[in-house]
mmCIF file of C-alpha atoms in Angstrom:
data_model
loop_
_atom_site.group_PDB
_atom_site.id
_atom_site.type_symbol
_atom_site.label_atom_id
_atom_site.label_comp_id
_atom_site.label_asym_id
_atom_site.label_seq_id
_atom_site.Cartn_x
_atom_site.Cartn_y
_atom_site.Cartn_z
ATOM 1 C CA UNK H 24 103.289 234.116 10.373
ATOM 2 C CA UNK H 25 103.092 230.333 10.167
ATOM 3 C CA UNK H 26 103.998 228.305 13.264
ATOM 4 C CA UNK H 27 106.019 225.198 12.517
ATOM 5 C CA UNK H 28 106.530 224.156 16.145
ATOM 6 C CA UNK H 29 105.518 224.974 19.709
ATOM 7 C CA UNK H 30 107.667 224.661 22.823
ATOM 8 C CA UNK H 31 111.416 224.190 23.216
ATOM 9 C CA UNK H 32 113.831 221.418 24.181
ATOM 10 C CA UNK H 33 116.609 223.776 25.277
ATOM 11 C CA UNK H 34 117.216 224.661 28.925
ATOM 12 C CA UNK H 35 118.522 228.236 28.792
ATOM 13 C CA UNK H 36 118.680 229.400 32.395
ATOM 14 C CA UNK H 37 117.148 232.827 31.666
ATOM 15 C CA UNK H 38 114.162 231.553 29.643
ATOM 16 C CA UNK H 39 110.669 230.645 30.858
ATOM 17 C CA UNK H 40 109.404 229.217 27.537
ATOM 18 C CA UNK H 41 110.061 225.500 28.239
ATOM 19 C CA UNK H 42 108.233 225.831 31.570
ATOM 20 C CA UNK H 43 105.240 227.561 29.970
ATOM 21 C CA UNK H 44 105.002 225.692 26.658
ATOM 22 C CA UNK H 45 106.695 222.374 27.342
ATOM 23 C CA UNK H 46 108.844 220.272 25.058
ATOM 24 C CA UNK H 47 109.028 221.059 21.362
ATOM 25 C CA UNK H 48 106.165 219.697 19.292
ATOM 26 C CA UNK H 49 106.574 219.952 15.536
ATOM 27 C CA UNK H 50 103.816 220.265 12.977
ATOM 28 C CA UNK H 51 103.983 217.876 10.059
ATOM 29 C CA UNK H 52 105.439 219.395 6.884
ATOM 30 C CA UNK H 53 102.252 218.611 4.959
ATOM 31 C CA UNK H 54 100.218 220.675 7.449
ATOM 32 C CA UNK H 55 102.635 223.623 7.314
ATOM 33 C CA UNK H 56 102.593 223.518 3.525
ATOM 34 C CA UNK H 57 98.785 223.407 3.439
ATOM 35 C CA UNK H 58 98.578 226.522 5.625
ATOM 36 C CA UNK H 59 101.095 228.384 3.466
ATOM 37 C CA UNK H 60 99.216 227.439 0.290
ATOM 38 C CA UNK H 61 95.944 228.628 1.825
ATOM 39 C CA UNK H 62 97.495 231.975 2.756
ATOM 40 C CA UNK H 63 98.893 232.394 -0.748
ATOM 41 C CA UNK H 64 95.469 231.574 -2.199
ATOM 42 C CA UNK H 65 94.104 234.428 -0.069
ATOM 43 C CA UNK H 66 96.663 236.851 -1.510
ATOM 44 C CA UNK H 67 99.729 236.560 0.735
ATOM 45 C CA UNK H 68 103.098 236.911 -0.999
ATOM 46 C CA UNK H 69 105.294 236.689 2.127
ATOM 47 C CA UNK H 70 105.300 234.244 5.041
ATOM 48 C CA UNK H 71 107.510 233.897 8.108
ATOM 49 C CA UNK H 72 108.038 230.400 9.503
ATOM 50 C CA UNK H 73 107.930 230.644 13.284
ATOM 51 C CA UNK H 74 109.352 228.469 16.033
ATOM 52 C CA UNK H 75 111.305 228.828 19.267
ATOM 53 C CA UNK H 76 114.177 226.945 17.605
ATOM 54 C CA UNK H 77 113.322 226.453 13.947
ATOM 55 C CA UNK H 78 116.435 224.532 12.978
ATOM 56 C CA UNK H 79 115.651 221.700 15.418
ATOM 57 C CA UNK H 80 112.406 221.240 13.488
ATOM 58 C CA UNK H 81 111.880 217.596 12.582
ATOM 59 C CA UNK H 82 113.559 216.077 15.633
ATOM 60 C CA UNK H 83 110.179 214.991 17.019
ATOM 61 C CA UNK H 84 109.453 212.894 13.915
ATOM 62 C CA UNK H 85 113.000 211.711 13.288
ATOM 63 C CA UNK H 86 114.165 213.942 10.438
ATOM 64 C CA UNK H 87 117.110 216.146 11.378
ATOM 65 C CA UNK H 88 117.194 217.724 7.915
ATOM 66 C CA UNK H 89 113.520 218.624 7.915
ATOM 67 C CA UNK H 90 113.909 222.384 8.287
ATOM 68 C CA UNK H 91 116.145 222.831 5.253
ATOM 69 C CA UNK H 92 113.753 220.643 3.278
ATOM 70 C CA UNK H 93 110.787 222.681 4.519
ATOM 71 C CA UNK H 94 112.469 225.921 3.424
ATOM 72 C CA UNK H 95 112.894 224.546 -0.089
ATOM 73 C CA UNK H 96 109.339 223.207 -0.235
ATOM 74 C CA UNK H 97 107.708 226.386 1.044
ATOM 75 C CA UNK H 98 109.976 228.468 -1.173
ATOM 76 C CA UNK H 99 108.653 226.624 -4.222
ATOM 77 C CA UNK H 100 104.978 227.456 -3.551
ATOM 78 C CA UNK H 101 103.597 229.150 -6.654
ATOM 79 C CA UNK H 102 102.769 232.806 -6.019
ATOM 80 C CA UNK H 103 104.878 233.117 -2.858
ATOM 81 C CA UNK H 104 107.635 235.711 -3.263
ATOM 82 C CA UNK H 105 109.246 236.028 0.162
ATOM 83 C CA UNK H 106 109.999 233.443 2.842
ATOM 84 C CA UNK H 107 111.556 234.287 6.207
ATOM 85 C CA UNK H 108 112.030 232.366 9.446
ATOM 86 C CA UNK H 109 112.695 233.006 13.116
ATOM 87 C CA UNK H 110 114.415 232.083 15.313
ATOM 88 C CA UNK H 111 117.300 229.654 14.869
ATOM 89 C CA UNK H 112 119.692 228.533 17.609
ATOM 90 C CA UNK H 113 123.450 228.712 16.973
ATOM 91 C CA UNK H 114 124.044 225.279 18.490
ATOM 92 C CA UNK H 115 121.764 223.533 15.990
ATOM 93 C CA UNK H 116 122.315 225.725 12.934
ATOM 94 C CA UNK H 117 123.655 223.584 10.109
ATOM 95 C CA UNK H 118 125.137 224.138 6.679
ATOM 96 C CA UNK H 119 122.170 222.518 4.910
ATOM 97 C CA UNK H 120 120.034 225.454 6.087
ATOM 98 C CA UNK H 121 122.601 227.924 4.733
ATOM 99 C CA UNK H 122 122.562 226.047 1.420
ATOM 100 C CA UNK H 123 118.750 226.116 1.295
ATOM 101 C CA UNK H 124 118.787 229.863 1.966
ATOM 102 C CA UNK H 125 121.383 230.503 -0.727
ATOM 103 C CA UNK H 126 119.783 228.323 -3.404
ATOM 104 C CA UNK H 127 116.091 229.096 -2.848
ATOM 105 C CA UNK H 128 115.392 232.419 -4.524
ATOM 106 C CA UNK H 129 112.318 233.190 -2.444
ATOM 107 C CA UNK H 130 114.119 232.714 0.897
ATOM 108 C CA UNK H 131 115.155 236.230 1.815
ATOM 109 C CA UNK H 132 118.772 237.215 2.628
ATOM 110 C CA UNK H 133 118.068 237.994 6.271
ATOM 111 C CA UNK H 134 118.966 235.982 9.349
ATOM 112 C CA UNK H 135 118.239 236.563 13.023
ATOM 113 C CA UNK H 136 120.933 234.717 14.988
ATOM 114 C CA UNK H 137 120.718 235.237 18.784
ATOM 115 C CA UNK H 138 124.135 235.776 20.379
ATOM 116 C CA UNK H 139 123.018 236.540 23.980
ATOM 117 C CA UNK H 140 126.658 236.892 25.133
ATOM 118 C CA UNK H 141 130.129 236.866 23.608
ATOM 119 C CA UNK H 142 131.674 235.399 26.753
ATOM 120 C CA UNK H 143 132.114 231.628 26.797
ATOM 121 C CA UNK H 144 131.840 231.644 30.597
ATOM 122 C CA UNK H 145 128.507 233.469 30.476
ATOM 123 C CA UNK H 146 127.228 231.267 27.639
ATOM 124 C CA UNK H 147 128.061 228.255 29.803
ATOM 125 C CA UNK H 148 126.137 229.747 32.745
ATOM 126 C CA UNK H 149 123.216 230.477 30.410
ATOM 127 C CA UNK H 150 123.327 226.832 29.200
ATOM 128 C CA UNK H 151 123.732 228.049 25.647
ATOM 129 C CA UNK H 152 125.429 225.062 24.036
ATOM 130 C CA UNK H 153 127.759 226.962 21.695
ATOM 131 C CA UNK H 154 130.741 229.241 22.152
ATOM 132 C CA UNK H 155 131.798 232.521 20.542
ATOM 133 C CA UNK H 156 134.073 230.851 17.994
ATOM 134 C CA UNK H 157 131.242 228.667 16.688
ATOM 135 C CA UNK H 158 128.918 231.664 16.513
ATOM 136 C CA UNK H 159 131.368 233.712 14.455
ATOM 137 C CA UNK H 160 132.007 230.716 12.212
ATOM 138 C CA UNK H 161 128.300 230.521 11.390
ATOM 139 C CA UNK H 162 128.265 234.178 10.371
ATOM 140 C CA UNK H 163 131.334 233.658 8.178
ATOM 141 C CA UNK H 164 129.692 230.733 6.356
ATOM 142 C CA UNK H 165 126.405 232.593 5.897
ATOM 143 C CA UNK H 166 128.175 235.616 4.412
ATOM 144 C CA UNK H 167 130.307 233.438 2.152
ATOM 145 C CA UNK H 168 127.165 231.836 0.717
ATOM 146 C CA UNK H 169 124.923 234.944 0.844
ATOM 147 C CA UNK H 170 127.140 238.044 0.592
ATOM 148 C CA UNK H 171 124.292 240.545 0.994
ATOM 149 C CA UNK H 172 122.724 238.842 4.025
ATOM 150 C CA UNK H 173 121.612 241.182 6.803
ATOM 151 C CA UNK H 174 122.212 239.475 10.145
ATOM 152 C CA UNK H 175 120.489 240.618 13.336
ATOM 153 C CA UNK H 176 120.805 239.365 16.895
ATOM 154 C CA UNK H 177 119.770 239.428 20.560
ATOM 155 C CA UNK H 178 122.195 240.336 23.354
ATOM 156 C CA UNK H 179 121.653 240.223 27.121
ATOM 157 C CA UNK H 180 123.734 242.474 29.378
ATOM 158 C CA UNK H 181 124.333 241.870 33.074
ATOM 159 C CA UNK H 182 123.666 238.141 33.345
ATOM 160 C CA UNK H 183 124.547 236.868 36.852
ATOM 161 C CA UNK H 184 128.302 236.541 37.279
ATOM 162 C CA UNK H 185 129.142 238.665 34.231
ATOM 163 C CA UNK H 186 132.476 240.386 34.838
ATOM 164 C CA UNK H 187 133.915 243.372 33.025
ATOM 165 C CA UNK H 188 136.097 240.930 31.066
ATOM 166 C CA UNK H 189 133.005 238.935 30.101
ATOM 167 C CA UNK H 190 131.265 242.093 28.950
ATOM 168 C CA UNK H 191 134.310 243.134 26.931
ATOM 169 C CA UNK H 192 134.190 239.731 25.222
ATOM 170 C CA UNK H 193 130.604 240.503 24.218
ATOM 171 C CA UNK H 194 131.648 243.876 22.802
ATOM 172 C CA UNK H 195 134.442 242.158 20.864
ATOM 173 C CA UNK H 196 132.080 239.611 19.291
ATOM 174 C CA UNK H 197 129.523 242.304 18.457
ATOM 175 C CA UNK H 198 132.257 244.370 16.806
ATOM 176 C CA UNK H 199 133.412 241.378 14.769
ATOM 177 C CA UNK H 200 129.877 240.340 13.810
ATOM 178 C CA UNK H 201 128.841 243.632 12.169
ATOM 179 C CA UNK H 202 125.136 243.109 12.864
ATOM 180 C CA UNK H 203 122.624 245.029 10.763
ATOM 181 C CA UNK H 204 120.723 245.593 14.006
ATOM 182 C CA UNK H 205 120.605 244.189 17.518
ATOM 183 C CA UNK H 206 117.880 243.735 20.109
ATOM 184 C CA UNK H 207 119.632 244.482 23.394
ATOM 185 C CA UNK H 208 118.288 243.649 26.841
ATOM 186 C CA UNK H 209 119.212 244.379 30.441
ATOM 187 C CA UNK H 210 119.061 241.147 32.423
ATOM 188 C CA UNK H 211 116.563 241.075 35.262
ATOM 189 C CA UNK H 212 115.630 237.997 37.324
ATOM 190 C CA UNK H 213 112.501 236.229 36.096
ATOM 191 C CA UNK H 214 110.693 234.078 38.674
ATOM 192 C CA UNK H 215 110.654 230.418 37.725
ATOM 193 C CA UNK H 216 113.945 230.496 35.804
ATOM 194 C CA UNK H 217 117.187 228.948 37.124
ATOM 195 C CA UNK H 218 119.092 232.195 36.543
ATOM 196 C CA UNK H 219 116.909 234.006 39.061
ATOM 197 C CA UNK H 220 118.492 231.918 41.832
ATOM 198 C CA UNK H 221 122.098 232.282 40.702
ATOM 199 C CA UNK H 222 124.607 234.013 42.930
ATOM 200 C CA UNK H 223 126.524 237.099 41.838
ATOM 201 C CA UNK H 224 123.595 239.098 40.497
ATOM 202 C CA UNK H 225 125.117 242.143 38.803
ATOM 203 C CA UNK H 226 124.205 245.495 40.444
ATOM 204 C CA UNK H 227 121.560 247.393 38.497
ATOM 205 C CA UNK H 228 123.723 250.475 38.015
ATOM 206 C CA UNK H 229 126.484 248.319 36.498
ATOM 207 C CA UNK H 230 123.982 246.680 34.149
ATOM 208 C CA UNK H 231 122.740 250.101 33.041
ATOM 209 C CA UNK H 232 126.249 251.399 32.380
ATOM 210 C CA UNK H 233 127.194 248.340 30.337
ATOM 211 C CA UNK H 234 123.909 248.501 28.458
ATOM 212 C CA UNK H 235 124.621 252.100 27.452
ATOM 213 C CA UNK H 236 128.035 251.090 26.090
ATOM 214 C CA UNK H 237 126.577 248.143 24.193
ATOM 215 C CA UNK H 238 123.758 250.122 22.581
ATOM 216 C CA UNK H 239 126.201 252.859 21.568
ATOM 217 C CA UNK H 240 128.333 250.243 19.802
ATOM 218 C CA UNK H 241 125.416 248.453 18.119
ATOM 219 C CA UNK H 242 123.977 251.732 16.834
ATOM 220 C CA UNK H 243 127.376 252.804 15.521
ATOM 221 C CA UNK H 244 127.704 249.504 13.639
ATOM 222 C CA UNK H 245 124.100 249.573 12.381
ATOM 223 C CA UNK H 246 124.587 253.088 11.028
ATOM 224 C CA UNK H 247 127.808 252.100 9.260
ATOM 225 C CA UNK H 248 126.189 248.996 7.761
ATOM 226 C CA UNK H 249 123.127 250.984 6.660
ATOM 227 C CA UNK H 250 125.300 253.654 5.057
ATOM 228 C CA UNK H 251 126.739 250.917 2.856
ATOM 229 C CA UNK H 252 123.259 250.571 1.348
ATOM 230 C CA UNK H 253 123.204 254.161 0.016
ATOM 231 C CA UNK H 254 123.065 254.131 -3.771
ATOM 232 C CA UNK H 255 121.678 250.606 -3.955
ATOM 233 C CA UNK H 256 118.336 249.827 -5.570
ATOM 234 C CA UNK H 257 116.069 247.806 -3.285
ATOM 235 C CA UNK H 258 112.644 246.265 -3.724
ATOM 236 C CA UNK H 259 110.381 247.248 -0.843
ATOM 237 C CA UNK H 260 107.271 245.331 0.207
ATOM 238 C CA UNK H 261 104.977 248.037 1.541
ATOM 239 C CA UNK H 262 103.137 247.469 4.814
ATOM 240 C CA UNK H 263 100.673 249.527 6.797
ATOM 241 C CA UNK H 264 101.873 250.603 10.234
ATOM 242 C CA UNK H 265 105.614 250.350 9.523
ATOM 243 C CA UNK H 266 106.170 254.111 9.385
ATOM 244 C CA UNK H 267 104.766 256.024 12.340
ATOM 245 C CA UNK H 268 105.527 259.374 10.677
ATOM 246 C CA UNK H 269 104.476 258.471 7.143
ATOM 247 C CA UNK H 270 101.528 260.851 7.129
ATOM 248 C CA UNK H 271 103.524 263.907 8.209
ATOM 249 C CA UNK H 272 106.532 263.077 6.012
ATOM 250 C CA UNK H 273 104.426 262.071 2.971
ATOM 251 C CA UNK H 274 106.316 258.788 2.725
ATOM 252 C CA UNK H 275 105.429 255.115 2.452
ATOM 253 C CA UNK H 276 107.196 252.380 4.416
ATOM 254 C CA UNK H 277 108.019 248.721 4.114
ATOM 255 C CA UNK H 278 110.753 246.105 4.179
ATOM 256 C CA UNK H 279 113.554 245.442 1.721
ATOM 257 C CA UNK H 280 114.447 241.860 0.838
ATOM 258 C CA UNK H 281 117.032 241.816 3.655
ATOM 259 C CA UNK H 282 114.307 242.990 6.091
ATOM 260 C CA UNK H 283 115.702 246.493 6.560
ATOM 261 C CA UNK H 284 112.986 249.076 7.201
ATOM 262 C CA UNK H 285 112.758 251.553 4.311
ATOM 263 C CA UNK H 286 110.862 254.866 4.261
ATOM 264 C CA UNK H 287 110.345 255.988 0.676
ATOM 265 C CA UNK H 288 109.121 259.200 -0.922
ATOM 266 C CA UNK H 289 106.491 259.207 -3.666
ATOM 267 C CA UNK H 290 106.802 261.208 -6.891
ATOM 268 C CA UNK H 291 105.557 264.785 -6.271
ATOM 269 C CA UNK H 292 103.186 264.675 -9.240
ATOM 270 C CA UNK H 293 101.870 261.157 -8.666
ATOM 271 C CA UNK H 294 98.141 260.555 -9.071
ATOM 272 C CA UNK H 295 96.877 259.197 -5.720
ATOM 273 C CA UNK H 296 95.043 256.463 -7.620
ATOM 274 C CA UNK H 297 98.366 255.225 -8.991
ATOM 275 C CA UNK H 298 100.189 255.055 -5.661
ATOM 276 C CA UNK H 299 101.249 251.611 -4.443
ATOM 277 C CA UNK H 300 99.227 249.955 -1.694
ATOM 278 C CA UNK H 301 100.284 247.889 1.319
ATOM 279 C CA UNK H 302 101.278 244.548 -0.170
ATOM 280 C CA UNK H 303 102.636 246.057 -3.394
ATOM 281 C CA UNK H 304 106.342 246.074 -4.277
ATOM 282 C CA UNK H 305 108.312 249.216 -5.159
ATOM 283 C CA UNK H 306 111.880 249.465 -6.492
ATOM 284 C CA UNK H 307 113.651 252.574 -5.207
ATOM 285 C CA UNK H 308 117.181 253.823 -4.628
ATOM 286 C CA UNK H 309 118.445 254.279 -1.071
ATOM 287 C CA UNK H 310 119.489 257.901 -0.511
ATOM 288 C CA UNK H 311 119.999 258.234 3.260
ATOM 289 C CA UNK H 312 120.670 255.986 6.248
ATOM 290 C CA UNK H 313 120.006 255.999 9.985
ATOM 291 C CA UNK H 314 120.796 253.330 12.598
ATOM 292 C CA UNK H 315 117.334 251.756 12.433
ATOM 293 C CA UNK H 316 116.072 252.514 8.926
ATOM 294 C CA UNK H 317 116.872 253.552 5.381
ATOM 295 C CA UNK H 318 115.388 256.451 3.418
ATOM 296 C CA UNK H 319 114.762 256.176 -0.318
ATOM 297 C CA UNK H 320 113.920 259.615 -1.720
ATOM 298 C CA UNK H 321 114.934 258.803 -5.294
ATOM 299 C CA UNK H 322 111.422 259.646 -6.529
ATOM 300 C CA UNK H 323 111.903 263.295 -5.508
ATOM 301 C CA UNK H 324 114.611 263.734 -8.149
ATOM 302 C CA UNK H 325 112.928 261.727 -10.918
ATOM 303 C CA UNK H 326 114.888 258.660 -9.881
ATOM 304 C CA UNK H 327 113.671 255.098 -9.512
ATOM 305 C CA UNK H 328 110.135 254.474 -8.273
ATOM 306 C CA UNK H 329 108.971 251.336 -10.056
ATOM 307 C CA UNK H 330 105.713 249.922 -8.740
ATOM 308 C CA UNK H 331 104.684 246.294 -9.117
ATOM 309 C CA UNK H 332 101.120 245.698 -8.065
ATOM 310 C CA UNK H 333 100.583 242.342 -6.406
ATOM 311 C CA UNK H 334 97.842 240.008 -5.270
ATOM 312 C CA UNK H 335 98.621 241.084 -1.710
ATOM 313 C CA UNK H 336 97.924 244.702 -2.654
ATOM 314 C CA UNK H 337 94.698 243.630 -4.365
ATOM 315 C CA UNK H 338 93.665 241.762 -1.212
ATOM 316 C CA UNK H 339 94.405 244.835 0.920
ATOM 317 C CA UNK H 340 92.308 247.027 -1.398
ATOM 318 C CA UNK H 341 89.452 244.512 -1.407
ATOM 319 C CA UNK H 342 89.477 244.305 2.356
ATOM 320 C CA UNK H 343 89.425 248.086 2.630
ATOM 321 C CA UNK H 344 86.451 248.248 0.291
ATOM 322 C CA UNK H 345 84.637 245.564 2.271
ATOM 323 C CA UNK H 346 85.358 247.281 5.588
ATOM 324 C CA UNK H 347 84.046 250.550 4.162
ATOM 325 C CA UNK H 348 80.794 248.796 3.240
ATOM 326 C CA UNK H 349 80.639 246.604 6.357
ATOM 327 C CA UNK H 350 82.700 248.151 9.193
ATOM 328 C CA UNK H 351 84.805 245.611 11.055
ATOM 329 C CA UNK H 352 84.241 244.955 14.788
ATOM 330 C CA UNK H 353 86.499 246.843 17.169
ATOM 331 C CA UNK H 354 88.371 243.700 18.269
ATOM 332 C CA UNK H 355 90.202 241.359 15.935
ATOM 333 C CA UNK H 356 93.476 239.694 15.040
ATOM 334 C CA UNK H 357 96.789 241.520 15.209
ATOM 335 C CA UNK H 358 98.543 241.939 11.865
ATOM 336 C CA UNK H 359 102.044 242.592 13.304
ATOM 337 C CA UNK H 360 102.552 245.394 10.773
ATOM 338 C CA UNK H 361 101.931 243.197 7.729
ATOM 339 C CA UNK H 362 98.922 243.290 5.406
ATOM 340 C CA UNK H 363 96.215 241.179 7.053
ATOM 341 C CA UNK H 364 95.006 238.802 4.367
ATOM 342 C CA UNK H 365 92.738 236.445 6.239
ATOM 343 C CA UNK H 366 90.029 237.729 8.611
#
């Protein structure tokens, strides 16, 4: 994870970030690039560019097109195979970013685009400076340029003043958006935010009932979208900690290019010394789907299981060897489920 900015210039009424972190402060592109190059030199093959609103990057130094340019520059770093970013804001998301995603081979076909609500009235109360039509238009343009893009989102249920009609508008936009997955939240007042003082707080039992309907819809859509992946060959970047049941199911886990979680079986007769390591890439065929993950058991029937060992896998193996010789202290950095390259 490489931070490109800290803070936020937006004034969403439910969010505490501007109060805690202040106005957006952008790192210079040369500094971001230097950090990415250092990580790649240490063995990293994937980075995620991180900011509260990545597509407003550059405003603080007068370059409105800086984020698209940064994507292209980072994507061209020798040895880097996967570039991701999070999170954009629909109000500031521009076509030059879509073009950079489509034309830069190392920028992965995944996009997290927070919806929050499908109701224009609720979006206005949230101070989200876009409306449902603009949001859906962004998704249409992304899919036209990147047909296999997996788009995920955030949705808040029960924002103050939300009516049943407002909630139905959210369901309608979610249905039309066909998200690969959605992070759904029940609104609750947060001290220090303007929304906490708004009238018409929605009763908790109403919020819970709407939340149940929303999650049922998002899981139904996620399952349908994941089932469309069955039969496809995907390249999975393995990571430690992605599959909580890997040991008992004798599977490995990682992320496909579109960031879907994939649990994959290993060939029954495989020599343990030949198995891929966290950080290695494996091409497998998707055989089953669930709302929140894919299963690729092609290796069990002599199907695809093509391993490409990488520098990231080498770094993971070297670190494991070093930790075996010199045990690491009990406290340390959090790897967020990805191979920890730098210690």
